[in-house]
XYZ file of C-alpha atoms in Angstrom:
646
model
C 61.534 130.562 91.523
C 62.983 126.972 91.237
C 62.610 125.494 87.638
C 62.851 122.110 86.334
C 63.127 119.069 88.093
C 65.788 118.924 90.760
C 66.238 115.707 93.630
C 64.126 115.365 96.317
C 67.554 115.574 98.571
C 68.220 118.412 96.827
C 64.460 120.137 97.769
C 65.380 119.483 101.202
C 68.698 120.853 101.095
C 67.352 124.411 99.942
C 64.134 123.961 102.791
C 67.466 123.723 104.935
C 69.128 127.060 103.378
C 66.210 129.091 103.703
C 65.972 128.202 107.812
C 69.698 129.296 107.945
C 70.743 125.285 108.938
C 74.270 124.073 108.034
C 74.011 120.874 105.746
C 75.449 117.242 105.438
C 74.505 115.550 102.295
C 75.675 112.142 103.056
C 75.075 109.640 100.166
C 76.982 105.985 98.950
C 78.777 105.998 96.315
C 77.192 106.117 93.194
C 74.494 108.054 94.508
C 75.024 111.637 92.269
C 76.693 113.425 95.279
C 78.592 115.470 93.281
C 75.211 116.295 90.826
C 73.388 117.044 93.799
C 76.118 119.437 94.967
C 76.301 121.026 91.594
C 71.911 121.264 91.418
C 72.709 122.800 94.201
C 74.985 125.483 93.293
C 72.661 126.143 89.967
C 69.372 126.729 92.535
C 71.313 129.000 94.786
C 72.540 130.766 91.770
C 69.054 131.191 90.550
C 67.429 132.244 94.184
C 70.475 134.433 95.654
C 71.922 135.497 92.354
C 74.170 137.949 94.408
C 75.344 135.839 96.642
C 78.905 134.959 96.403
C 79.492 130.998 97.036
C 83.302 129.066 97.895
C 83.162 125.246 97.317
C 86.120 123.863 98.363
C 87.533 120.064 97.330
C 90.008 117.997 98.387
C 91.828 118.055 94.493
C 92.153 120.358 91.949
C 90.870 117.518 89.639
C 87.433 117.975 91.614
C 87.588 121.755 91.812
C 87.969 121.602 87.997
C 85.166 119.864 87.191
C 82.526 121.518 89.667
C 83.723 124.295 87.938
C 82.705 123.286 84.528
C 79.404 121.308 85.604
C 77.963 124.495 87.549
C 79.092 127.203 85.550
C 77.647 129.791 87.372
C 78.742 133.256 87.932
C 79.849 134.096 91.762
C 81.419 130.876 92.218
C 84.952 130.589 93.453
C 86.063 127.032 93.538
C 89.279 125.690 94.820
C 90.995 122.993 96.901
C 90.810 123.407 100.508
C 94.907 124.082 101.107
C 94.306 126.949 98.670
C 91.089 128.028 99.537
C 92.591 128.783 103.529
C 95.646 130.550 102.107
C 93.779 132.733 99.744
C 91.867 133.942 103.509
C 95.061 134.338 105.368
C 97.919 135.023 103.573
C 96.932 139.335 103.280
C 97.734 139.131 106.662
C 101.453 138.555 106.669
C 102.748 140.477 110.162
C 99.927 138.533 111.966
C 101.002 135.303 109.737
C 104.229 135.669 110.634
C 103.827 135.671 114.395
C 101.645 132.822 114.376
C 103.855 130.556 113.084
C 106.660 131.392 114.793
C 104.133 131.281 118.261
C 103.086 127.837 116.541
C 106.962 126.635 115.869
C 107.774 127.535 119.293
C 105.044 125.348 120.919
C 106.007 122.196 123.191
C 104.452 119.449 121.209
C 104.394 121.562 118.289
C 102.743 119.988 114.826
C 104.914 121.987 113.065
C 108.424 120.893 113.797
C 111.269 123.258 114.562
C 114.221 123.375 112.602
C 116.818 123.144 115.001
C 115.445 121.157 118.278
C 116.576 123.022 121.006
C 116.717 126.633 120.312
C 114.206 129.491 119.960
C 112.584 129.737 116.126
C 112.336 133.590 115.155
C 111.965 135.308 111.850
C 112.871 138.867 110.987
C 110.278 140.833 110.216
C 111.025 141.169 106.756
C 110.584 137.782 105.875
C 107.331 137.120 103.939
C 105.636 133.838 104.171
C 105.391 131.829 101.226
C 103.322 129.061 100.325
C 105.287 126.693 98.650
C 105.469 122.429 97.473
C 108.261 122.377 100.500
C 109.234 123.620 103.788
C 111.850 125.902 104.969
C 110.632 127.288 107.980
C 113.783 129.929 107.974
C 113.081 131.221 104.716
C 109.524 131.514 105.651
C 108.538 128.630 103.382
C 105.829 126.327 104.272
C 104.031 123.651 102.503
C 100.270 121.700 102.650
C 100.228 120.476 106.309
C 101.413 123.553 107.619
C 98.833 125.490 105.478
C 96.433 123.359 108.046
C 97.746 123.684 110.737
C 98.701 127.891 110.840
C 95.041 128.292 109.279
C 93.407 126.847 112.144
C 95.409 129.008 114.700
C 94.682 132.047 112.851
C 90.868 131.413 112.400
C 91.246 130.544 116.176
C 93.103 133.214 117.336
C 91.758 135.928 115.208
C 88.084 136.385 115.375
C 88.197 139.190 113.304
C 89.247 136.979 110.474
C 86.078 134.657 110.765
C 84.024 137.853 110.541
C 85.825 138.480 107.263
C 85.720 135.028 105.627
C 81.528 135.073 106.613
C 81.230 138.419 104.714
C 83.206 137.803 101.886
C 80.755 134.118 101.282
C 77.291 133.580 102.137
C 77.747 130.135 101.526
C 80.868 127.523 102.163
C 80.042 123.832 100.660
C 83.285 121.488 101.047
C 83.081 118.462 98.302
C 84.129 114.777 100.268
C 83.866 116.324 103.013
C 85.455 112.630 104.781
C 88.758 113.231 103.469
C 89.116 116.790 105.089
C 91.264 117.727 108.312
C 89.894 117.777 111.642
C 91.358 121.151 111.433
C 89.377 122.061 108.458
C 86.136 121.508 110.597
C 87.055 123.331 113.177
C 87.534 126.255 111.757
C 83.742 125.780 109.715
C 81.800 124.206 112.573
C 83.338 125.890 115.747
C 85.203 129.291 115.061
C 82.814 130.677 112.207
C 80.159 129.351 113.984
C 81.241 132.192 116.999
C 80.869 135.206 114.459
C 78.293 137.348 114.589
C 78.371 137.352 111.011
C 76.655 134.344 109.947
C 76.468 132.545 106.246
C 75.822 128.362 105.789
C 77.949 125.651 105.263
C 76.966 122.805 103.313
C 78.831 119.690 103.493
C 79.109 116.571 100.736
C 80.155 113.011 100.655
C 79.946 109.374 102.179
C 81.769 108.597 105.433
C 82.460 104.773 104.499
C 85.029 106.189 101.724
C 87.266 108.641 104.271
C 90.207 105.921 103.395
C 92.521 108.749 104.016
C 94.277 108.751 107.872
C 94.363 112.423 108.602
C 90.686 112.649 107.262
C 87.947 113.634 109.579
C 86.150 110.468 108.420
C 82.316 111.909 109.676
C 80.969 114.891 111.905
C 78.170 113.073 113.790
C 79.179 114.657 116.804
C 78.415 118.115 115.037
C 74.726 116.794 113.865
C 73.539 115.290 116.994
C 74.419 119.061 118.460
C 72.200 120.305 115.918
C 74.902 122.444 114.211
C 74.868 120.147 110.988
C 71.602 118.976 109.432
C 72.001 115.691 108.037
C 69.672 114.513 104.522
C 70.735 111.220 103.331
C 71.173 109.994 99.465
C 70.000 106.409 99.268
C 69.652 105.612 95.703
C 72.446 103.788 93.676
C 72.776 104.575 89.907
C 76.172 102.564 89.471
C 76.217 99.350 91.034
C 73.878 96.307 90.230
C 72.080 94.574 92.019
C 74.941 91.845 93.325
C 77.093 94.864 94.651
C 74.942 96.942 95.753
C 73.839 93.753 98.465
C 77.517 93.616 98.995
C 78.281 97.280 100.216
C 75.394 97.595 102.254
C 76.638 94.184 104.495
C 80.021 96.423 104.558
C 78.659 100.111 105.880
C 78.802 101.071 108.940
C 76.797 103.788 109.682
C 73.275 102.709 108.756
C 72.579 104.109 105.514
C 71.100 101.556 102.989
C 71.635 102.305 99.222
C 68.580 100.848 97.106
C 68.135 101.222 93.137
C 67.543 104.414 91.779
C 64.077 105.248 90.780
C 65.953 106.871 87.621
C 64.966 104.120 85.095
C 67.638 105.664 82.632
C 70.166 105.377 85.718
C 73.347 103.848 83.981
C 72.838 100.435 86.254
C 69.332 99.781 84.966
C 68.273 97.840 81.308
C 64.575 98.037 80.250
C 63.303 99.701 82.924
C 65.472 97.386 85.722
C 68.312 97.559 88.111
C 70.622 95.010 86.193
C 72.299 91.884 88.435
C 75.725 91.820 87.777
C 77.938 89.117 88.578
C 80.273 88.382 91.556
C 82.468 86.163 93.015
C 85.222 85.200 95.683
C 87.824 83.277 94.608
C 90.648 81.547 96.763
C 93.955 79.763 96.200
C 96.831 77.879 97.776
C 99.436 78.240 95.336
C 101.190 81.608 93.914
C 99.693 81.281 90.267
C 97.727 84.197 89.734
C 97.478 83.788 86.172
C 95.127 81.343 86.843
C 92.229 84.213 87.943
C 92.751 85.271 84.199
C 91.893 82.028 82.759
C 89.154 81.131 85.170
C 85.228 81.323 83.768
C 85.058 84.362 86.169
C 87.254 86.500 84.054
C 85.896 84.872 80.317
C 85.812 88.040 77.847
C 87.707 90.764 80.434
C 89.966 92.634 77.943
C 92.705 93.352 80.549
C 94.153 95.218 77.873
C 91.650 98.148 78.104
C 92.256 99.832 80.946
C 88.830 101.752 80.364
C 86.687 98.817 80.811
C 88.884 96.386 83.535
C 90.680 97.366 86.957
C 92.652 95.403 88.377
C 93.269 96.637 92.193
C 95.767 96.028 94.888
C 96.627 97.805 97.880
C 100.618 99.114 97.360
C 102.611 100.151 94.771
C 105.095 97.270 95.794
C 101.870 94.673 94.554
C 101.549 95.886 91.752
C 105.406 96.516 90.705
C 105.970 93.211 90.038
C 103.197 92.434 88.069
C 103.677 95.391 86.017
C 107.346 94.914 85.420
C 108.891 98.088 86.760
C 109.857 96.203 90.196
C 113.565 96.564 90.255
C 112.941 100.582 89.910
C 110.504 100.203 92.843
C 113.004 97.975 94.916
C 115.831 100.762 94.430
C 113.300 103.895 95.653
C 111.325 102.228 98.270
C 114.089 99.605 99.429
C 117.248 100.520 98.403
C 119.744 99.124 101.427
C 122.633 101.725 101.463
C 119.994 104.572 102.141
C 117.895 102.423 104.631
C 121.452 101.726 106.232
C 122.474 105.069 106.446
C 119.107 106.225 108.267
C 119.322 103.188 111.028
C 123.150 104.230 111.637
C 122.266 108.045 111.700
C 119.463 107.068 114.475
C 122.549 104.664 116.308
C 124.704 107.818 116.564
C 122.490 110.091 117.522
C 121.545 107.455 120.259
C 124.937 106.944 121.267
C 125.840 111.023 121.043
C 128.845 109.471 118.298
C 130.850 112.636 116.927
C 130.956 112.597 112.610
C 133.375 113.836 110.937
C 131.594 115.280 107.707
C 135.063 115.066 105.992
C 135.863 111.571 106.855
C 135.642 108.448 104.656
C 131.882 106.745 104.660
C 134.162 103.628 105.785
C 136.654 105.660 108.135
C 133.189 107.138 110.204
C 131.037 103.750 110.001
C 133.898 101.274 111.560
C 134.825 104.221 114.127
C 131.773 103.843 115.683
C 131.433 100.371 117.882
C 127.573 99.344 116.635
C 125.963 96.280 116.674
C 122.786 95.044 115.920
C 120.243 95.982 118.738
C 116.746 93.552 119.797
C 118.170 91.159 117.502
C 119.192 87.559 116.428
C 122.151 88.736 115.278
C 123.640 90.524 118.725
C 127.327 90.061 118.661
C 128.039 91.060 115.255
C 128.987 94.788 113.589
C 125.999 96.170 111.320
C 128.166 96.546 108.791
C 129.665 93.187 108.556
C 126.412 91.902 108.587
C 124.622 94.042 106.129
C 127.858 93.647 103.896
C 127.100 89.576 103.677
C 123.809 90.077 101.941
C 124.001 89.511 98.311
C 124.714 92.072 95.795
C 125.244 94.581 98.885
C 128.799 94.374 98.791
C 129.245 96.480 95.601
C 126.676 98.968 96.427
C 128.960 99.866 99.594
C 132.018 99.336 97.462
C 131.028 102.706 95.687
C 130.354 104.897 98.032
C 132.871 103.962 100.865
C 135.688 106.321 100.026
C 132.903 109.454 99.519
C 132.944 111.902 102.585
C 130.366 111.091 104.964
C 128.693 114.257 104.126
C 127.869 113.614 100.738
C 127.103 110.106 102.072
C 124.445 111.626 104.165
C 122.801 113.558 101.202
C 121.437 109.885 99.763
C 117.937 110.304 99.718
C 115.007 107.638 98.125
C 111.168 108.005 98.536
C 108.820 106.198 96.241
C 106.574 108.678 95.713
C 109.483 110.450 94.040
C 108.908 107.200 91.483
C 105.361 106.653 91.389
C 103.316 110.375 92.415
C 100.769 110.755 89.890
C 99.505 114.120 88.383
C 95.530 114.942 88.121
C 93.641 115.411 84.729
C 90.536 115.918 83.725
C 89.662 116.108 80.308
C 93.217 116.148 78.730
C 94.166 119.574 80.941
C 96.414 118.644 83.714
C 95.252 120.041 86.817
C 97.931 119.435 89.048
C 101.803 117.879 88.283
C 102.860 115.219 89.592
C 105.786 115.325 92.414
C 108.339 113.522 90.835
C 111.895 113.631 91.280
C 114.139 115.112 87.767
C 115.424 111.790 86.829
C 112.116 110.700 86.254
C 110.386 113.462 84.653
C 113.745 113.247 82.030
C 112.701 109.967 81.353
C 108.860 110.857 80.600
C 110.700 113.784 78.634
C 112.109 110.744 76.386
C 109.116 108.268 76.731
C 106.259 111.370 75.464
C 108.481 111.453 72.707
C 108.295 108.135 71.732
C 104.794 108.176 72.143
C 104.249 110.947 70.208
C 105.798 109.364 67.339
C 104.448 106.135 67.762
C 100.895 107.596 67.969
C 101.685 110.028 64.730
C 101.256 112.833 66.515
C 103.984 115.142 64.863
C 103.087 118.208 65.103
C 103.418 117.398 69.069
C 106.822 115.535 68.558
C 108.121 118.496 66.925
C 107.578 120.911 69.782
C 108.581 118.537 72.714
C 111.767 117.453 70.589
C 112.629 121.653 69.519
C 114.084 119.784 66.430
C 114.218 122.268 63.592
C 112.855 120.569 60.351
C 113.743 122.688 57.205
C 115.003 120.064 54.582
C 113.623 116.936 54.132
C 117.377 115.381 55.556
C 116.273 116.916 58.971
C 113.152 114.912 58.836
C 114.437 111.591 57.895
C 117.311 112.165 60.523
C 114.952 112.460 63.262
C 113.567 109.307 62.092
C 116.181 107.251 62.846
C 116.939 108.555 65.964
C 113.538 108.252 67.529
C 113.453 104.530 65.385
C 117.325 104.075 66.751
C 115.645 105.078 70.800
C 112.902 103.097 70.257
C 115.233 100.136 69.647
C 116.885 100.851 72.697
C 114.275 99.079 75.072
C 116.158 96.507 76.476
C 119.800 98.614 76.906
C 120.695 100.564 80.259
C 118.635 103.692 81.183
C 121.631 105.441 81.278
C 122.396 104.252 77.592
C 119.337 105.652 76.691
C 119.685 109.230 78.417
C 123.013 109.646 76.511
C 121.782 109.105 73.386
C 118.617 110.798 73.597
C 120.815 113.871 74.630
C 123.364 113.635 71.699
C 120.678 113.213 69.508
C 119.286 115.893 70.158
C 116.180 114.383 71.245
C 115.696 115.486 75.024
C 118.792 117.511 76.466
C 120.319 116.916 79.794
C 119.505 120.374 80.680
C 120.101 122.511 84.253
C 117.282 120.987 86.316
C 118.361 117.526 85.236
C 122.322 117.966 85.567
C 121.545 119.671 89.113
C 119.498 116.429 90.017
C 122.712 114.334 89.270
C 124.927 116.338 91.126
C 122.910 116.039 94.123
C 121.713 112.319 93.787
C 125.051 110.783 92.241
C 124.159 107.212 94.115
C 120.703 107.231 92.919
C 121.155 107.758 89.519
C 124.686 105.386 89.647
C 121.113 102.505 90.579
C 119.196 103.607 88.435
C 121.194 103.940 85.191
C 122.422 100.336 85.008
C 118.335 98.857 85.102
C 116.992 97.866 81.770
C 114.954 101.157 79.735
C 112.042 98.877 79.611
C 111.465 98.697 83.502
C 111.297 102.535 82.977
C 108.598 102.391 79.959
C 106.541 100.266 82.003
C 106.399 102.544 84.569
C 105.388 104.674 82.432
C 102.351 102.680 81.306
C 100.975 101.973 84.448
C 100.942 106.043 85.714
C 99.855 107.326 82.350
C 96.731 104.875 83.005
C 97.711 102.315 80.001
C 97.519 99.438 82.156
C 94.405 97.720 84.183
C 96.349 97.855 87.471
C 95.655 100.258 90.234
C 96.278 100.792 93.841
C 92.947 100.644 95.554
C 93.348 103.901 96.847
C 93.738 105.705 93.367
C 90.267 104.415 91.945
C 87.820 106.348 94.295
C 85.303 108.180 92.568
C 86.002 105.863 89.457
C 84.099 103.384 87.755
C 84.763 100.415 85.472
C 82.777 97.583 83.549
C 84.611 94.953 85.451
C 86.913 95.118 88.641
C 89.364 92.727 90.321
C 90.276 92.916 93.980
C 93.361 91.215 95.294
C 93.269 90.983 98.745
C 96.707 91.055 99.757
C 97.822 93.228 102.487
C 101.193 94.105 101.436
C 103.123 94.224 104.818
C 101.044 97.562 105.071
C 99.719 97.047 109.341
C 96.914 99.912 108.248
C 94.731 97.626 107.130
C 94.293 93.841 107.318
C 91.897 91.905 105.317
C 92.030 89.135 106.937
C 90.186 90.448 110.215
C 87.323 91.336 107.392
C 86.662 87.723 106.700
C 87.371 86.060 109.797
C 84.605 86.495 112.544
C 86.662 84.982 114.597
C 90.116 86.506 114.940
C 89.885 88.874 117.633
C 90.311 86.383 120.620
C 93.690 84.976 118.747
C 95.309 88.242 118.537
C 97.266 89.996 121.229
C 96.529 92.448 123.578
C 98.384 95.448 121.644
C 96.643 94.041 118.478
C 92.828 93.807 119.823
C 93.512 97.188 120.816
C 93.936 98.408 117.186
C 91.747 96.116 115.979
C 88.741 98.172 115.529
C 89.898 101.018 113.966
C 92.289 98.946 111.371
C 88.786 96.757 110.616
C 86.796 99.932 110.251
C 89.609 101.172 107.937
C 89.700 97.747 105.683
C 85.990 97.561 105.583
C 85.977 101.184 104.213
C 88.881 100.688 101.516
C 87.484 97.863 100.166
C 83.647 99.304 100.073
C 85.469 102.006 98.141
C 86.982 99.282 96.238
C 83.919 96.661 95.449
C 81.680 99.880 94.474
C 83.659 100.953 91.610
C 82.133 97.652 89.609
C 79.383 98.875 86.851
C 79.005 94.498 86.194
C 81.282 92.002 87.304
C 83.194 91.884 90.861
C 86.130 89.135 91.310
C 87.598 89.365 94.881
C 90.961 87.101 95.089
C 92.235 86.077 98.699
C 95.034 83.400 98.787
C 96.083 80.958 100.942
C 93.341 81.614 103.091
C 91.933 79.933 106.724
C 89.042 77.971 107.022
C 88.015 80.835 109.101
C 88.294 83.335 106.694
C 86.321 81.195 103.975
C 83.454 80.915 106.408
C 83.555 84.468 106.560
C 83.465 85.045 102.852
C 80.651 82.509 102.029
C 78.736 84.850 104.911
C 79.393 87.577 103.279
C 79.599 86.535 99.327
C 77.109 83.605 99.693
C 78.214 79.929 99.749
C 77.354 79.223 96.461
C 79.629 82.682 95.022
C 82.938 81.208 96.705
C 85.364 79.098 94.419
C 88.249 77.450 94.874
C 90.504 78.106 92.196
C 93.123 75.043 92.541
C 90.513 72.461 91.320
C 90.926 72.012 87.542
C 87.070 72.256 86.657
C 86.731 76.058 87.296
C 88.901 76.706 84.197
C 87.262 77.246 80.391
């Protein structure tokens, strides 16, 4: 028996469960998706109390708190990489083979180590599921979880018999942002079993803003596989947004108030109005946002109650004041050299000497610039007359090529953020050593700063038996805290004589292999570095507009700036107008880069709980006739006249 109230989607998801029928719950956001799923899990728990339920997420942050929200017996949550390997990896002479069958394939989306010859393993090699890949060892990481999952699900039809015994019921959590691979294994090979159980499916198709998601599975409910029940109500966004995302969906749903009057977007009994506005500007002062009207009481210092929201990184770096880290990981010119000259000599079939001279192997080699302006002239040459490069090369000329070729820079060994819910940290972040040393040294800091000595004691292993041992760690973490504006470097050595944070194996092994990278970054200011450190710990109001989803804030500010990213383009969301301008490679991407846009920033615009500013600058008359269509005439301001300032 079913007690207490529960949502009328909710009632029509169990009429669906008791036919037998596979499930979409497809709701906007702000709709309770996620409390619907967990009513859900609390009714089944209730009516099939032995039945044995997997809900499956696309983070660990969401598998942790379905977890705690249900807490039901039976339940086995976990993220959908994990939940596959859990089902596959017993098998490990049929894992094995299927990889290496999958390795060898033309066209393979697993790619072989060594193009050109036949991948085997011996058959005492065990695979391993691991944060990397080394296909010899037998080490594989998240896409090829996907990818040998759906082969063995495919090929195997004993193991779909399995995985339908072993749960009556499969419910995946945003379902958008899982792999096409995913859903083929729960809509087409489970469906083949004779062994049948249900699969319930949550989330909004206007916020897949991830490229390798599935995005929707129409296809599977106009088959009549999937039974779709729709979430209409809104208990987030007032009334002003709410008008605004439904202009910006695409696939028909309309979200209306909820009919909750103690629904966190309602006062007295009503769906509250909120404010919102598009402002433009021709000139490059964006400090001028902050002082407009629009923005009067925003604390931008609480980063609880205001988001600001770009699209990259690389927007926000500057802003945030951690951009020459950023330009040294995501455009550092020695390593982007060393990848275009790799490409030239594998083009031209040149012969390295690993043992060579970085200088001796470069000028050996007869290359020149390739498609453009600059034909004639030696890469080299050339890349050595931009400023500041000449002393970057200067270094690492005389190295052997082959420790030359070892450089390696990716951003997201900078800026990969962990997941936390609550305080517990579900999942670490993927950072490179250097920089978890240097949150090593900046927790400690904060730990004093914030009093928090019990804490400071245990991350610093400092010994405290006389009161001399006290007041000399003191002065060292005063002394570090001082050191703000010296060299990182500076501030590594003297955290590590201090005693403070140790250079210890993981961190000396990082320098060995990254000698160039830390020679970069040791010479940038420690501040750049604690500023970094803001922003990913959450300190700060800036976001990418990516990392928000699923959040929610008091007030939100969009920039819409596209970064040099060609994914999405904001400007063919404002102007009506654009497609007959644009060539005929561009009009053929066009729909599915405007379909991407339109999504990101619905994702975006819906986080706002009462006031939405949207900043475009320097924009076409096109593109304002485009935002007073969608914003409303009177809701567009142009920021450059004086009278829009308090």
């Amino acid at each position: 028996m079913v007690t207490g109230r529960i949502d009328k989607e909710v009632e029509e998801i169990l009429l669906h469960i008791r036919k037998k029928h596979n499930f979409l719950l497809s709701g906007g956001a702000g709709s309770g998706k996620t409390y619907s799923l967990v009513q859900v899990l609390k009714q089944i728990a209730i009516l099939y109390p032995n039945a044995q339920i997997a809900c499956i997420t696309y983070t660990n942050a969401a598998a942790v708190e379905i977890m705690n929200r249900a807490n039901i017996a039976n339940l086995k949550v976990s993220t959908i990489h994990d939940f596959l390997w859990d089902n596959i990896s017993l098998f490990s002479d049929d894992l094995r083979s299927t990889l290496v069958d999958l390795v060898n394939m033309e066209n393979s989306a697993i790619r072989k180590p060594n193009q050109g010859e036949v991948f085997m393993l011996s058959r005492d090699v065990v695979i391993q599921y691991k944060e990397y890949v080394r296909l010899k060892n037998g080490e594989i990481s998240h896409d090829e979880v996907l990818v040998l999952a759906n082969e063995m699900f495919k090929k195997y039809p004993k193991l779909c018999d399995i995985l339908n015994d072993k749960y009556s019921f499969i419910f995946v959590d945003e379902y958008q942002d899982t792999s096409p691979l995913v859903i083929d294994i729960l809509l087409k090979y489970l469906q083949k079993s004779k062994h049948r159980n249900i699969v319930g499916f949550f989330g909004d198709s206007m916020q897949s803003i991830y490229e390798k998601g599935v995005g929707n599975i129409e296809e599977y409910v106009s088959q009549g596989i999937v039974y779709k029940i729709e979430k209409e109500q809104n208990r987030r966004n007032p009334n002003t947004i709410i008008k605004l995302a439904n202009k910006l969906r695409v696939d028909g749903l309309e979200q209306k108030e909820s009919d909750d009057t103690d629904a966190p977007n309602m006062v007295d009994g009503k769906l509250k109005e909120g404010t919102l506005k598009f402002l433009y500007s021709y000139n490059n002062d964006l400090s001028v946002i902050k002082k407009s009207k629009w923005c009067e009481g925003w604390n931008f210092n609480d980063a609880g109650q205001t988001k600001e929201l770009r699209l990259t990184h690389n927007l926000i770096a500057s802003e945030a004041g951690f951009d020459k880290l950023m330009q040294i990981y995501d455009n550092d010119p020695i390593f982007k050299f060393k990848k275009e000259f790799k490409k030239a000599a594998e083009r031209k079939k040149y012969l390295i000497d690993n043992n060579a001279t970085v200088d001796e192997v470069i000028r050996g080699m007869d290359w020149k610039y390739e498609r453009r302006p600059n034909i004639g002239k030696q890469h080299l040459d050339v890349l050595l007359e931009r400023e500041g490069v000449l002393v970057l090369y200067d270094y690492i000329k005389l190295w052997p090529y082959e420790k030359f070729n070892q450089i390696y820079m990716d951003k997201d060994s900078l800026i990969d953020d962990k997941m936390e819910i609550e305080g517990v940290v579900v999942r670490e972040a993927k950072r490179d050593s250097l920089i978890q040393h240097l949150f090593k040294i900046q927790d400690i800091i904060f730990l004093y700063e914030n009093k928090m000595y019990n804490e400071l004691c245990l991350k610093t292993q400092v010994s405290i038996v006389a009161n001399s041992d006290k007041v000399r760690l003191v002065n060292d973490i005063e002394k570090l805290i001082s050191m703000e504006n010296e060299p990182i470097g500076n501030v590594v050595d003297f955290a590590d004589r201090a005693g403070l944070c140790k250079k210890d194996d993981k961190f000396l092994s990082f320098l060995e292999k990254n000698e160039y990278l830390y020679w970069r970054v040791e010479q940038i200011k420690y501040v750049e570095f604690q500023n970094l450190y803001e922003y990913l710990e959450g300190y700060t109001p800036f976001s990418t507009q990516h990392k928000i989803k699923g959040l929610e804030y008091e007030n939100v500010l969009v920039f819409l700036e596209n970064g040099g990213w060609s994914n999405y383009n904001f400007e063919y969301l404002l102007d009506n107008q654009i497609f007959s301008k644009l060539s005929r490679t561009q009009q053929a991407t066009y729909p599915r880069i405007l379909e991407r846009t339109k999504k990101l920033f619905y994702v975006c615009v819906t986080r706002t709980k009462d006031n939405l500013v949207v900043f475009y600058p320097n924009p076409t008359k096109e593109v304002l006739e485009g935002a007073a269509e969608l914003f409303g005439e009177e809701n567009c301001i142009d920021l450059d006249r004086e009278d829009v300032r308090y």
